[in-house]
XYZ file of C-alpha atoms in Angstrom:
670
model
C 5.988 21.649 59.549
C 4.711 18.477 60.494
C 2.475 17.613 57.035
C 6.079 17.481 55.530
C 6.390 14.788 52.398
C 10.681 14.152 52.988
C 11.763 12.823 50.167
C 13.814 10.019 52.247
C 15.200 7.405 49.983
C 14.499 8.886 46.038
C 14.763 5.459 43.684
C 16.933 4.659 41.031
C 15.709 5.662 37.688
C 15.927 1.930 37.280
C 13.929 1.157 39.802
C 11.504 3.390 38.588
C 11.065 2.700 35.089
C 10.666 -1.090 37.317
C 7.669 0.056 38.893
C 5.939 1.584 35.546
C 6.766 -1.007 34.392
C 4.470 -2.915 37.030
C 1.172 -1.526 36.379
C -1.238 -2.186 33.604
C -1.925 0.409 31.013
C -3.332 -1.949 28.599
C -6.584 -1.534 26.468
C -8.882 -4.464 24.740
C -8.047 -4.539 21.491
C -11.004 -3.158 18.648
C -12.042 -3.519 15.916
C -11.288 -0.271 12.569
C -12.276 -0.146 9.110
C -8.595 -0.020 7.333
C -8.790 3.306 5.790
C -8.763 4.546 9.662
C -5.554 1.509 10.617
C -3.089 3.964 9.857
C -0.395 3.975 12.686
C -2.244 0.974 14.605
C -1.104 -2.250 15.313
C -2.779 -5.622 14.282
C -3.682 -7.716 17.745
C -4.088 -10.411 15.608
C -1.753 -12.973 12.507
C -3.726 -12.087 9.168
C -3.003 -15.095 7.166
C -4.452 -14.426 3.072
C -7.298 -16.021 2.183
C -6.489 -15.383 -1.986
C -4.136 -15.640 -3.890
C -1.664 -12.368 -4.835
C -2.059 -11.713 -7.313
C -5.200 -14.542 -8.249
C -4.132 -16.458 -12.318
C -1.681 -16.020 -14.257
C -0.605 -12.898 -15.316
C 2.252 -11.456 -17.514
C 5.548 -9.935 -16.050
C 6.202 -8.337 -19.156
C 5.189 -7.196 -23.111
C 5.122 -9.606 -25.247
C 3.946 -12.738 -26.710
C 2.313 -15.696 -24.414
C 3.389 -19.153 -26.166
C 3.366 -22.692 -26.159
C 7.036 -22.737 -23.669
C 7.598 -26.451 -26.584
C 6.826 -24.600 -29.195
C 10.430 -22.716 -28.953
C 12.288 -24.304 -28.048
C 15.768 -24.204 -30.308
C 14.912 -21.137 -31.062
C 18.281 -18.819 -31.581
C 18.843 -15.697 -33.664
C 19.952 -17.958 -36.444
C 16.464 -20.199 -36.379
C 13.949 -18.930 -36.086
C 10.545 -19.940 -34.402
C 7.636 -18.278 -36.403
C 3.786 -19.100 -34.678
C 0.736 -17.857 -36.378
C -0.795 -14.372 -34.002
C -4.510 -15.084 -32.914
C -4.871 -12.096 -31.241
C -4.203 -10.197 -28.368
C -4.554 -9.665 -24.536
C -5.163 -6.855 -22.301
C -4.599 -6.054 -18.829
C -7.906 -5.883 -17.709
C -10.111 -8.106 -19.724
C -10.554 -12.294 -19.746
C -8.753 -13.274 -22.569
C -10.943 -15.141 -25.326
C -8.068 -16.898 -26.663
C -6.521 -19.566 -26.901
C -3.159 -20.279 -28.126
C -3.031 -24.057 -29.536
C 0.593 -25.405 -30.895
C 1.878 -23.163 -32.958
C 0.351 -20.647 -31.806
C 0.470 -17.242 -29.579
C -1.485 -14.222 -28.463
C -0.068 -11.029 -28.419
C 0.012 -10.399 -24.171
C 0.473 -6.822 -22.564
C 2.116 -7.155 -18.906
C -0.497 -7.558 -15.577
C -3.064 -9.641 -18.005
C -3.597 -12.664 -17.548
C -2.562 -16.010 -19.643
C -4.504 -16.620 -22.446
C -5.410 -20.993 -22.239
C -2.763 -23.329 -23.906
C 0.061 -20.902 -22.880
C 2.616 -21.314 -19.367
C 5.469 -18.477 -21.142
C 5.762 -15.478 -22.168
C 8.428 -14.353 -25.484
C 9.351 -10.451 -24.870
C 7.898 -8.301 -27.521
C 12.094 -7.241 -28.526
C 13.442 -11.121 -29.519
C 10.230 -11.109 -31.528
C 9.599 -9.559 -35.608
C 6.570 -9.892 -37.794
C 7.169 -11.982 -40.928
C 4.034 -11.025 -41.870
C 1.158 -14.180 -43.035
C 1.056 -17.296 -42.168
C 1.302 -20.802 -43.613
C -1.341 -23.149 -44.930
C -4.851 -22.870 -44.087
C -3.524 -19.658 -42.097
C -2.344 -16.955 -44.733
C -4.121 -13.999 -43.961
C -3.171 -14.315 -40.629
C 0.001 -12.595 -38.455
C 3.505 -14.969 -39.551
C 5.102 -13.912 -35.555
C 9.189 -15.200 -35.638
C 10.260 -15.989 -32.133
C 14.274 -15.946 -32.016
C 15.126 -16.720 -28.642
C 13.453 -20.415 -27.164
C 11.884 -20.307 -23.194
C 11.497 -22.345 -20.495
C 7.683 -23.080 -18.877
C 7.060 -19.831 -17.018
C 8.748 -17.669 -17.961
C 7.965 -13.366 -17.634
C 5.356 -15.315 -15.547
C 3.632 -14.314 -12.532
C 1.646 -17.482 -11.190
C -1.068 -16.922 -8.827
C -0.449 -16.707 -4.897
C 4.077 -15.683 -6.243
C 2.578 -12.805 -4.453
C 1.305 -13.184 -1.382
C -0.523 -17.213 -1.333
C -4.194 -18.015 0.159
C -3.355 -19.521 3.765
C 0.130 -17.991 3.850
C 1.561 -16.099 6.829
C 0.168 -11.960 5.709
C 1.348 -10.156 9.328
C 2.220 -11.461 12.533
C 0.516 -9.471 15.789
C 2.600 -6.326 17.004
C 2.414 -4.863 13.678
C 2.422 -1.156 12.644
C 0.295 -0.702 10.188
C 1.729 2.149 7.511
C 1.166 3.021 4.061
C 2.976 -0.146 3.541
C 0.709 -2.813 5.375
C -2.287 -1.069 4.248
C -1.398 -2.079 0.902
C -0.871 -5.635 1.351
C -4.172 -5.869 3.258
C -5.909 -4.194 0.870
C -4.753 -6.740 -1.941
C -5.751 -9.214 0.178
C -9.111 -7.926 0.661
C -8.630 -7.344 3.786
C -11.996 -4.372 4.629
C -11.606 -3.462 8.765
C -8.813 -5.223 11.019
C -8.306 -6.044 14.630
C -5.765 -3.879 16.604
C -4.615 -3.081 19.585
C -6.530 -0.477 21.696
C -4.827 2.756 22.479
C -4.522 3.344 25.409
C -6.272 6.640 26.638
C -5.198 8.962 29.365
C -5.906 11.598 31.738
C -3.722 14.285 31.720
C -4.090 16.265 35.163
C -2.434 19.863 35.673
C -2.271 21.065 38.720
C -1.620 24.484 40.824
C -4.128 27.455 41.545
C -1.553 28.816 39.760
C -2.064 27.815 36.150
C -4.643 29.483 33.643
C -5.827 27.692 30.104
C -4.606 28.913 27.514
C -7.151 31.743 25.740
C -8.207 32.519 29.355
C -7.505 36.261 31.670
C -3.915 35.752 33.437
C -3.532 38.134 35.869
C 0.349 38.594 36.248
C 0.350 40.374 39.948
C -1.645 36.962 41.327
C 1.428 35.268 39.842
C -0.357 33.419 37.044
C 0.970 31.424 33.921
C -0.425 29.583 31.312
C -0.592 25.920 31.466
C 2.685 24.931 28.920
C 2.447 20.811 30.407
C -1.722 19.419 29.637
C -1.018 20.395 26.339
C 2.752 19.709 25.606
C 1.897 15.922 27.452
C -1.797 15.903 25.659
C 0.918 16.191 22.275
C 3.512 13.266 23.516
C 0.786 11.107 24.555
C -0.463 11.273 20.797
C 2.863 10.454 19.356
C 3.202 7.727 21.098
C 0.682 6.016 20.776
C -2.296 7.003 23.136
C -5.352 8.535 23.542
C -5.009 11.334 26.114
C -7.830 13.406 27.840
C -7.465 17.050 28.773
C -9.092 17.152 32.700
C -9.679 21.078 34.245
C -6.203 21.447 35.911
C -7.158 21.811 39.308
C -5.844 24.054 42.412
C -4.219 22.364 46.189
C -7.903 21.946 47.022
C -7.028 17.864 48.770
C -11.122 17.921 47.952
C -10.578 18.763 44.664
C -7.877 17.448 43.378
C -9.976 13.810 45.156
C -12.005 14.525 42.760
C -10.546 15.023 39.736
C -7.993 12.485 39.838
C -10.680 9.822 40.398
C -12.839 10.877 37.720
C -9.755 10.937 35.602
C -9.046 7.338 37.009
C -13.208 6.218 36.069
C -12.837 6.914 33.115
C -9.192 6.394 31.352
C -6.453 3.490 31.552
C -3.759 6.431 33.027
C -3.376 9.845 34.711
C -0.940 11.438 34.298
C -0.211 14.840 36.848
C 2.422 17.755 36.825
C 2.944 19.454 39.069
C 1.580 19.390 43.020
C 4.602 16.339 43.248
C 7.528 18.653 45.796
C 7.978 17.939 48.839
C 5.525 20.426 50.394
C 2.619 21.125 52.778
C 0.515 22.523 49.958
C 1.629 19.538 47.414
C -0.728 17.600 48.307
C -1.119 15.008 44.758
C 0.267 12.492 47.521
C -1.665 12.161 49.806
C -5.146 11.491 47.506
C -2.451 8.018 46.171
C -2.109 7.311 49.899
C -6.218 7.250 50.704
C -7.078 5.603 47.885
C -4.576 3.313 46.074
C -1.220 2.675 46.804
C 1.887 4.542 46.635
C 4.373 2.950 44.829
C 7.420 5.541 44.708
C 7.761 9.134 45.713
C 10.972 10.793 44.334
C 13.653 9.385 41.521
C 17.246 9.968 42.207
C 17.131 12.439 37.849
C 18.422 16.089 37.707
C 16.157 16.516 36.378
C 13.214 14.904 37.308
C 13.717 14.734 40.948
C 9.755 15.072 42.362
C 8.033 11.795 40.381
C 5.191 9.716 41.130
C 3.898 6.149 40.450
C 1.245 4.098 41.764
C -2.388 2.998 41.257
C -5.209 5.037 41.603
C -8.722 2.862 42.987
C -11.565 2.605 39.954
C -15.044 3.617 42.170
C -18.461 1.594 41.694
C -19.374 3.634 39.412
C -16.113 3.304 36.926
C -16.831 0.408 33.771
C -16.073 -1.934 34.951
C -14.458 -3.780 31.700
C -11.474 -1.639 33.276
C -10.830 -3.323 35.894
C -10.944 -1.896 39.388
C -7.482 0.775 39.270
C -6.037 2.528 36.290
C -2.023 3.535 36.198
C -1.257 6.219 37.899
C 2.068 8.563 37.559
C 2.767 12.302 38.738
C 4.576 14.104 36.292
C 7.266 17.303 37.880
C 6.023 21.454 37.324
C 8.585 23.334 35.905
C 7.126 22.269 31.778
C 11.145 21.352 30.983
C 11.305 18.877 34.174
C 7.777 17.442 32.557
C 8.436 16.683 29.378
C 12.026 15.398 30.553
C 10.546 12.488 32.149
C 7.546 11.901 30.072
C 9.829 10.842 27.365
C 12.169 9.041 29.100
C 9.663 7.097 31.591
C 6.246 7.823 30.576
C 5.869 7.245 27.161
C 8.087 3.974 26.654
C 5.612 2.848 29.038
C 2.652 3.910 26.373
C 4.311 2.568 23.279
C 4.605 -0.312 25.189
C 1.131 -1.096 25.874
C -0.089 0.478 23.177
C 2.369 -1.082 20.614
C 4.320 1.580 18.795
C 7.872 0.784 17.780
C 10.836 3.391 19.490
C 11.000 6.235 17.079
C 13.659 5.828 15.981
C 15.725 8.065 13.515
C 15.477 8.058 9.165
C 18.295 6.550 8.623
C 20.433 4.071 9.644
C 24.011 3.172 9.295
C 24.816 -0.905 8.852
C 26.351 -3.493 7.707
C 26.242 -6.089 3.882
C 25.905 -9.361 5.719
C 25.774 -11.373 2.318
C 27.833 -10.086 -0.218
C 25.578 -7.743 -4.006
C 26.738 -8.288 -6.196
C 25.533 -4.642 -9.127
C 27.067 -4.051 -12.645
C 24.344 -2.257 -14.318
C 26.206 1.381 -14.645
C 22.937 2.463 -12.619
C 21.974 4.238 -9.703
C 20.025 0.637 -7.748
C 18.107 2.097 -4.597
C 17.862 -1.797 -3.227
C 14.613 -2.744 -1.210
C 17.053 -4.205 2.529
C 15.720 -6.360 5.113
C 17.466 -4.894 8.876
C 18.341 -7.511 11.019
C 19.895 -6.555 15.095
C 22.030 -8.304 15.939
C 23.357 -6.757 19.217
C 27.023 -6.214 19.152
C 29.492 -7.940 18.987
C 32.757 -9.344 19.854
C 34.704 -5.919 18.622
C 31.857 -4.229 19.822
C 30.177 -3.088 16.336
C 25.978 -2.294 16.844
C 25.414 -1.509 13.546
C 22.948 -4.150 12.684
C 22.974 -6.358 9.864
C 21.550 -5.357 6.309
C 20.811 -8.121 2.922
C 18.510 -7.437 0.633
C 14.845 -8.099 -0.009
C 13.995 -8.184 -4.090
C 10.759 -10.837 -4.713
C 10.136 -8.395 -7.893
C 8.660 -5.106 -9.112
C 4.890 -7.263 -9.284
C 5.198 -8.113 -5.186
C 3.525 -6.353 -3.234
C 5.494 -8.534 -0.113
C 8.263 -7.498 -0.310
C 7.897 -3.829 0.857
C 6.427 -5.521 4.207
C 10.508 -7.375 4.332
C 11.190 -4.565 3.295
C 12.749 -1.394 6.128
C 14.081 0.803 3.770
C 16.472 1.226 0.754
C 20.202 1.432 0.117
C 20.868 3.487 -2.503
C 23.697 1.682 -4.705
C 26.022 3.451 -7.271
C 26.803 3.355 -10.189
C 30.060 3.467 -10.449
C 29.508 0.507 -7.720
C 29.703 -3.674 -8.716
C 30.409 -5.097 -5.709
C 28.586 -4.691 -1.920
C 31.839 -6.994 0.175
C 30.476 -8.681 3.317
C 30.507 -6.129 6.361
C 31.109 -3.108 3.832
C 28.738 -0.447 5.503
C 26.012 1.108 3.929
C 23.771 3.878 4.890
C 19.535 2.575 4.762
C 17.728 5.093 4.041
C 14.305 3.834 6.633
C 10.910 3.787 5.027
C 9.647 5.672 8.124
C 11.391 6.382 10.908
C 9.588 4.855 12.896
C 10.488 1.112 11.092
C 11.130 -1.274 13.619
C 14.517 -4.485 12.995
C 13.351 -7.119 13.724
C 14.466 -9.547 16.528
C 14.571 -12.062 14.405
C 15.477 -13.486 10.843
C 13.630 -17.141 9.951
C 13.673 -18.617 6.374
C 12.874 -21.392 5.432
C 9.420 -23.995 4.713
C 5.757 -22.282 6.076
C 4.136 -24.501 7.730
C 0.923 -24.086 10.185
C 2.078 -24.653 13.038
C 5.555 -22.368 12.177
C 2.795 -19.289 12.292
C 1.592 -19.911 15.495
C 5.355 -20.026 17.459
C 5.617 -17.429 15.585
C 3.153 -15.164 17.433
C 4.581 -15.914 20.420
C 7.752 -14.222 19.523
C 8.581 -10.262 19.504
C 8.975 -8.875 16.073
C 10.064 -11.617 14.216
C 10.211 -12.297 10.271
C 10.025 -14.890 7.954
C 10.841 -15.604 4.992
C 9.438 -18.504 3.618
C 11.737 -19.556 0.284
C 11.990 -23.476 1.446
C 13.556 -25.216 2.925
C 15.957 -25.365 0.601
C 17.182 -21.705 -0.131
C 16.612 -21.752 3.811
C 19.887 -23.271 4.485
C 22.245 -22.292 1.881
C 20.738 -18.561 3.358
C 22.033 -19.955 6.847
C 25.063 -21.226 5.361
C 25.346 -17.599 4.151
C 25.329 -16.049 7.823
C 22.226 -13.704 7.845
C 19.512 -15.109 9.501
C 19.021 -16.288 12.876
C 17.250 -19.745 11.932
C 15.870 -21.620 9.300
C 13.654 -24.036 8.760
C 13.347 -27.091 7.405
C 10.748 -30.226 5.914
C 11.373 -33.419 4.832
C 14.499 -34.746 3.751
C 17.909 -32.303 3.579
C 21.270 -32.349 1.132
C 22.923 -29.753 2.376
C 25.259 -30.167 4.678
C 25.035 -27.195 6.939
C 26.906 -26.037 10.117
C 23.942 -25.673 12.289
C 22.346 -26.186 16.456
C 19.182 -27.888 16.603
C 16.717 -26.009 17.973
C 14.064 -28.985 17.906
C 10.960 -29.252 16.188
C 7.768 -31.399 14.746
C 6.590 -34.232 12.785
C 3.602 -33.335 10.443
C 1.132 -35.658 8.142
C 1.696 -35.395 4.711
C -0.181 -36.393 1.133
C -2.907 -35.474 -1.707
C -5.938 -33.542 -1.205
C -8.137 -34.539 -2.541
C -11.905 -34.590 -2.721
C -14.166 -34.373 -0.585
C -16.161 -37.905 0.212
C -12.847 -38.487 -2.704
C -15.103 -39.414 -5.575
C -11.942 -40.310 -7.784
C -11.313 -44.389 -5.989
C -7.075 -42.216 -4.568
C -5.299 -43.876 -3.146
C -1.465 -43.351 -4.106
C 0.859 -41.844 -5.852
C 0.341 -44.789 -8.367
C -2.615 -43.349 -8.860
C -1.459 -40.144 -10.839
C 0.836 -41.912 -13.275
C -1.881 -45.067 -14.328
C -5.013 -42.487 -14.486
C -5.467 -39.152 -16.016
C -6.546 -36.784 -12.982
C -5.709 -33.136 -12.909
C -2.332 -32.907 -10.079
C -1.196 -29.696 -8.412
C 2.523 -29.762 -6.805
C 5.031 -27.185 -5.423
C 8.028 -26.524 -6.877
C 10.992 -28.044 -5.667
C 12.016 -25.728 -3.022
C 9.663 -27.416 -0.779
C 10.417 -29.732 1.180
C 6.971 -31.288 0.868
C 8.111 -31.352 -2.432
C 11.374 -33.353 -1.567
C 9.641 -35.420 -0.023
C 6.651 -36.449 -2.975
C 10.140 -37.329 -5.292
C 11.868 -39.688 -2.713
C 8.430 -41.563 -2.759
C 8.559 -41.357 -6.396
C 11.337 -41.820 -6.081
C 10.629 -45.668 -4.320
C 8.298 -46.292 -6.381
C 9.976 -45.637 -9.911
C 12.494 -48.752 -7.981
C 9.388 -51.113 -7.098
C 8.756 -51.298 -11.023
C 12.381 -51.350 -11.504
C 11.220 -47.901 -14.513
C 12.434 -44.294 -14.607
C 11.614 -41.456 -11.880
C 11.708 -39.179 -15.005
C 9.684 -41.063 -17.037
C 6.799 -41.423 -13.938
C 6.421 -38.076 -13.416
C 6.521 -37.566 -17.589
C 3.275 -39.554 -16.926
C 1.592 -37.365 -14.212
C -0.366 -34.387 -15.228
C 0.133 -31.430 -13.794
C 3.300 -32.092 -12.097
C 5.504 -29.378 -13.374
C 3.095 -26.852 -12.347
C 3.499 -26.045 -8.768
C 2.684 -23.682 -6.314
C 3.896 -21.578 -4.318
C 2.020 -22.036 -0.149
C 1.741 -25.057 1.164
C -2.163 -24.575 1.216
C -2.592 -23.815 -2.728
C -2.536 -27.359 -3.892
C -5.657 -27.537 -1.333
C -7.180 -24.269 -1.852
C -7.259 -25.696 -5.939
C -8.577 -28.652 -4.927
C -11.561 -27.172 -3.147
C -12.017 -25.293 -6.337
C -12.243 -28.236 -8.478
C -8.987 -27.380 -10.665
C -7.292 -30.039 -9.786
C -8.057 -33.356 -9.106
C -4.838 -33.745 -6.254
C -2.442 -31.364 -4.100
C 0.379 -32.005 -2.626
C -0.021 -31.055 1.527
C -1.311 -32.124 4.733
C -3.694 -32.861 6.399
C -4.323 -29.978 8.526
C -4.851 -27.924 5.803
C -7.308 -31.038 4.065
C -9.476 -30.834 7.552
C -9.190 -26.843 7.076
C -10.317 -26.163 3.670
C -13.576 -29.413 4.242
C -11.028 -31.602 1.668
C -10.799 -35.228 1.803
C -7.195 -36.620 2.073
C -4.346 -40.151 1.524
C -1.813 -39.708 3.220
C 1.409 -40.612 2.728
C 3.158 -40.254 5.447
C 4.536 -38.426 8.362
C 7.787 -35.695 7.785
C 10.370 -33.983 10.478
C 10.619 -30.710 10.104
C 13.590 -29.090 11.904
C 14.439 -25.764 13.062
C 17.736 -25.170 13.066
C 19.915 -22.173 14.452
C 23.237 -20.340 13.521
C 26.198 -22.079 15.565
C 27.437 -18.574 17.244
C 23.582 -16.572 17.787
C 22.041 -20.032 19.560
C 22.611 -17.844 23.253
C 21.561 -14.345 21.703
C 17.620 -13.624 22.666
C 16.214 -13.978 20.531
C 17.432 -17.604 19.599
C 17.199 -18.605 22.558
C 13.691 -17.859 23.191
C 12.858 -19.258 20.619
C 14.630 -23.218 21.423
C 12.826 -22.028 24.613
C 8.985 -21.677 22.949
C 10.365 -25.971 21.697
C 11.326 -27.093 24.869
C 14.670 -28.575 22.997
C 16.963 -26.715 25.262
C 16.875 -27.631 28.942
C 19.956 -25.489 29.898
C 17.574 -22.567 28.530
C 17.990 -19.283 31.277
C 13.845 -19.114 30.952
C 10.274 -20.052 32.198
C 9.069 -20.807 28.747
C 9.043 -24.989 28.419
C 7.982 -25.921 24.835
C 4.360 -26.076 26.276
C 3.134 -23.081 24.438
C 4.569 -25.816 21.621
C 2.744 -28.542 22.742
C -0.862 -26.935 22.678
C -0.178 -25.209 19.919
C 0.256 -28.872 17.949
C -2.581 -30.772 19.939
C -4.565 -28.161 18.048
C -3.722 -29.347 14.680
C -4.565 -32.495 12.749
C -1.780 -34.988 11.692
C 0.272 -32.930 13.846
C 3.750 -34.172 16.733
C 6.220 -33.760 18.548
C 9.558 -35.117 16.778
C 10.650 -38.160 18.907
C 13.385 -36.846 19.420
C 11.851 -33.148 21.760
C 8.865 -35.266 23.616
C 9.076 -33.624 27.442
């Protein structure tokens, strides 16, 4: 009895989890072809290198027109336009829409030159020949007016070049792979799968398929295949080794071989306090035993430790392998594996915790619907934890960028089926969300607002955030309505929203011009006074707000009306979705100047005319400032001296130092 290993002080389950968490199971990242990437986890951020779509396209069947030609048209007094041809999806337009003309167009087709809107076919009539020189042409009566951009999906509407397509930690399901395909990506950097060696021990074990001798008490090895399936399900790469008997030398040889070749070694059996069970002695002699025995039923005889690798092992794997010993009984082994080991493998592989196929949630905003049809509403989820009343249902919010937008799928976690008789879903109302996959992992933090290069890098440091680049004004509106955790704004704002400021930075903004500034552009006045092509940002953008404020100042100096000055800028109303899009138009010689950032101009090899500095501010919903993910973001920003975290804003300093034209807001200087 002197060799017997007794269970004297059983570890608590929490201590067992801490011991396992201290083990290093993480393999090196790898790059895989997109066709092999399903189920893998991104190791780093993927930005869009192109606009999607890459051209302005019709979003419905009808007629491509110059919107100006339809002004004041209605049922009683339609506008008559000469039909000059047709444009079909997949074909380059061979017509130009001149004043007084139109072109038939199919859904998804490229907008022809001259056209800036589409009239749906249901609001038109074919009325015969044209007038004057065009008597033989077809005449189209347009019975409604349209504005520029109506029924047109502009280039970059789905996702714009330079935009943050997918962040690190994203699990690649068919919807993400579809987005990457749309961006032309053919291979992706992913987190490696932990290589897990599996060794079943015991003289009585026989592999399935071999001859079994019941008279000797032999049983088939159930644990190896059962645990291997669990490893694969958790995101690991299982490696089965021959089963080992109870001989010390053979056990040592087999475990050290597995340690040399794997990130984690799992054994089952030989972990009880018996003199013939020798694994714990191998671990103590050839590594480090962290604990032996856990206060849990089933599964008390569990081992956690490390195994030293031999000199012949691959140096890239480090000097030691993690080791966990499971009980011998299959039910106990699988129970302990799922409870303690599978989460560690998922963590190392970047895989989410398993989820059910549907969840009950509560509406974060009211949603009106009254079309009398079944609605499959894409929604996002935000897990806020339990509120003061103990309600831990996730927040549900609608996500819809249009049927042609691939990113709607990426931003949505599932679908709520809205009954045809339901006209309104109220705030707080319970809804059932059918998840796109049982593997869906709701974001830990939801942000909205301005898109920004520094913000993209900052988000990479958070655990599973979701960010919707809806612009500064829309971001504040959504924050006011109570769904997102934070809103990021840039430039002047005119909305008064109750929010807590977490921190921010400044960025240099101005006009992006071709390298060398061949037109000699010096400022906004040149855009007004000279024949220059300009590319703008939409009104929800903070950059646009700063431009308009500067235009107001210029108008005041000239004693002129700002709107009249804006009309003199060629392209003022031609907007691009993301901060990088105008600069890319300049780089492609499609514009002489574009509204943008110094950082973007330098990165794309363009020139830059500075118009000033712009403050970027991260604001949080006041009742969520102390919520873990929000507090973590505040600590990364360095704006909360009392935050209970080791982060102090150093990460933000490093990010800003790497971006031309960026610096901390003066109020947030450390």
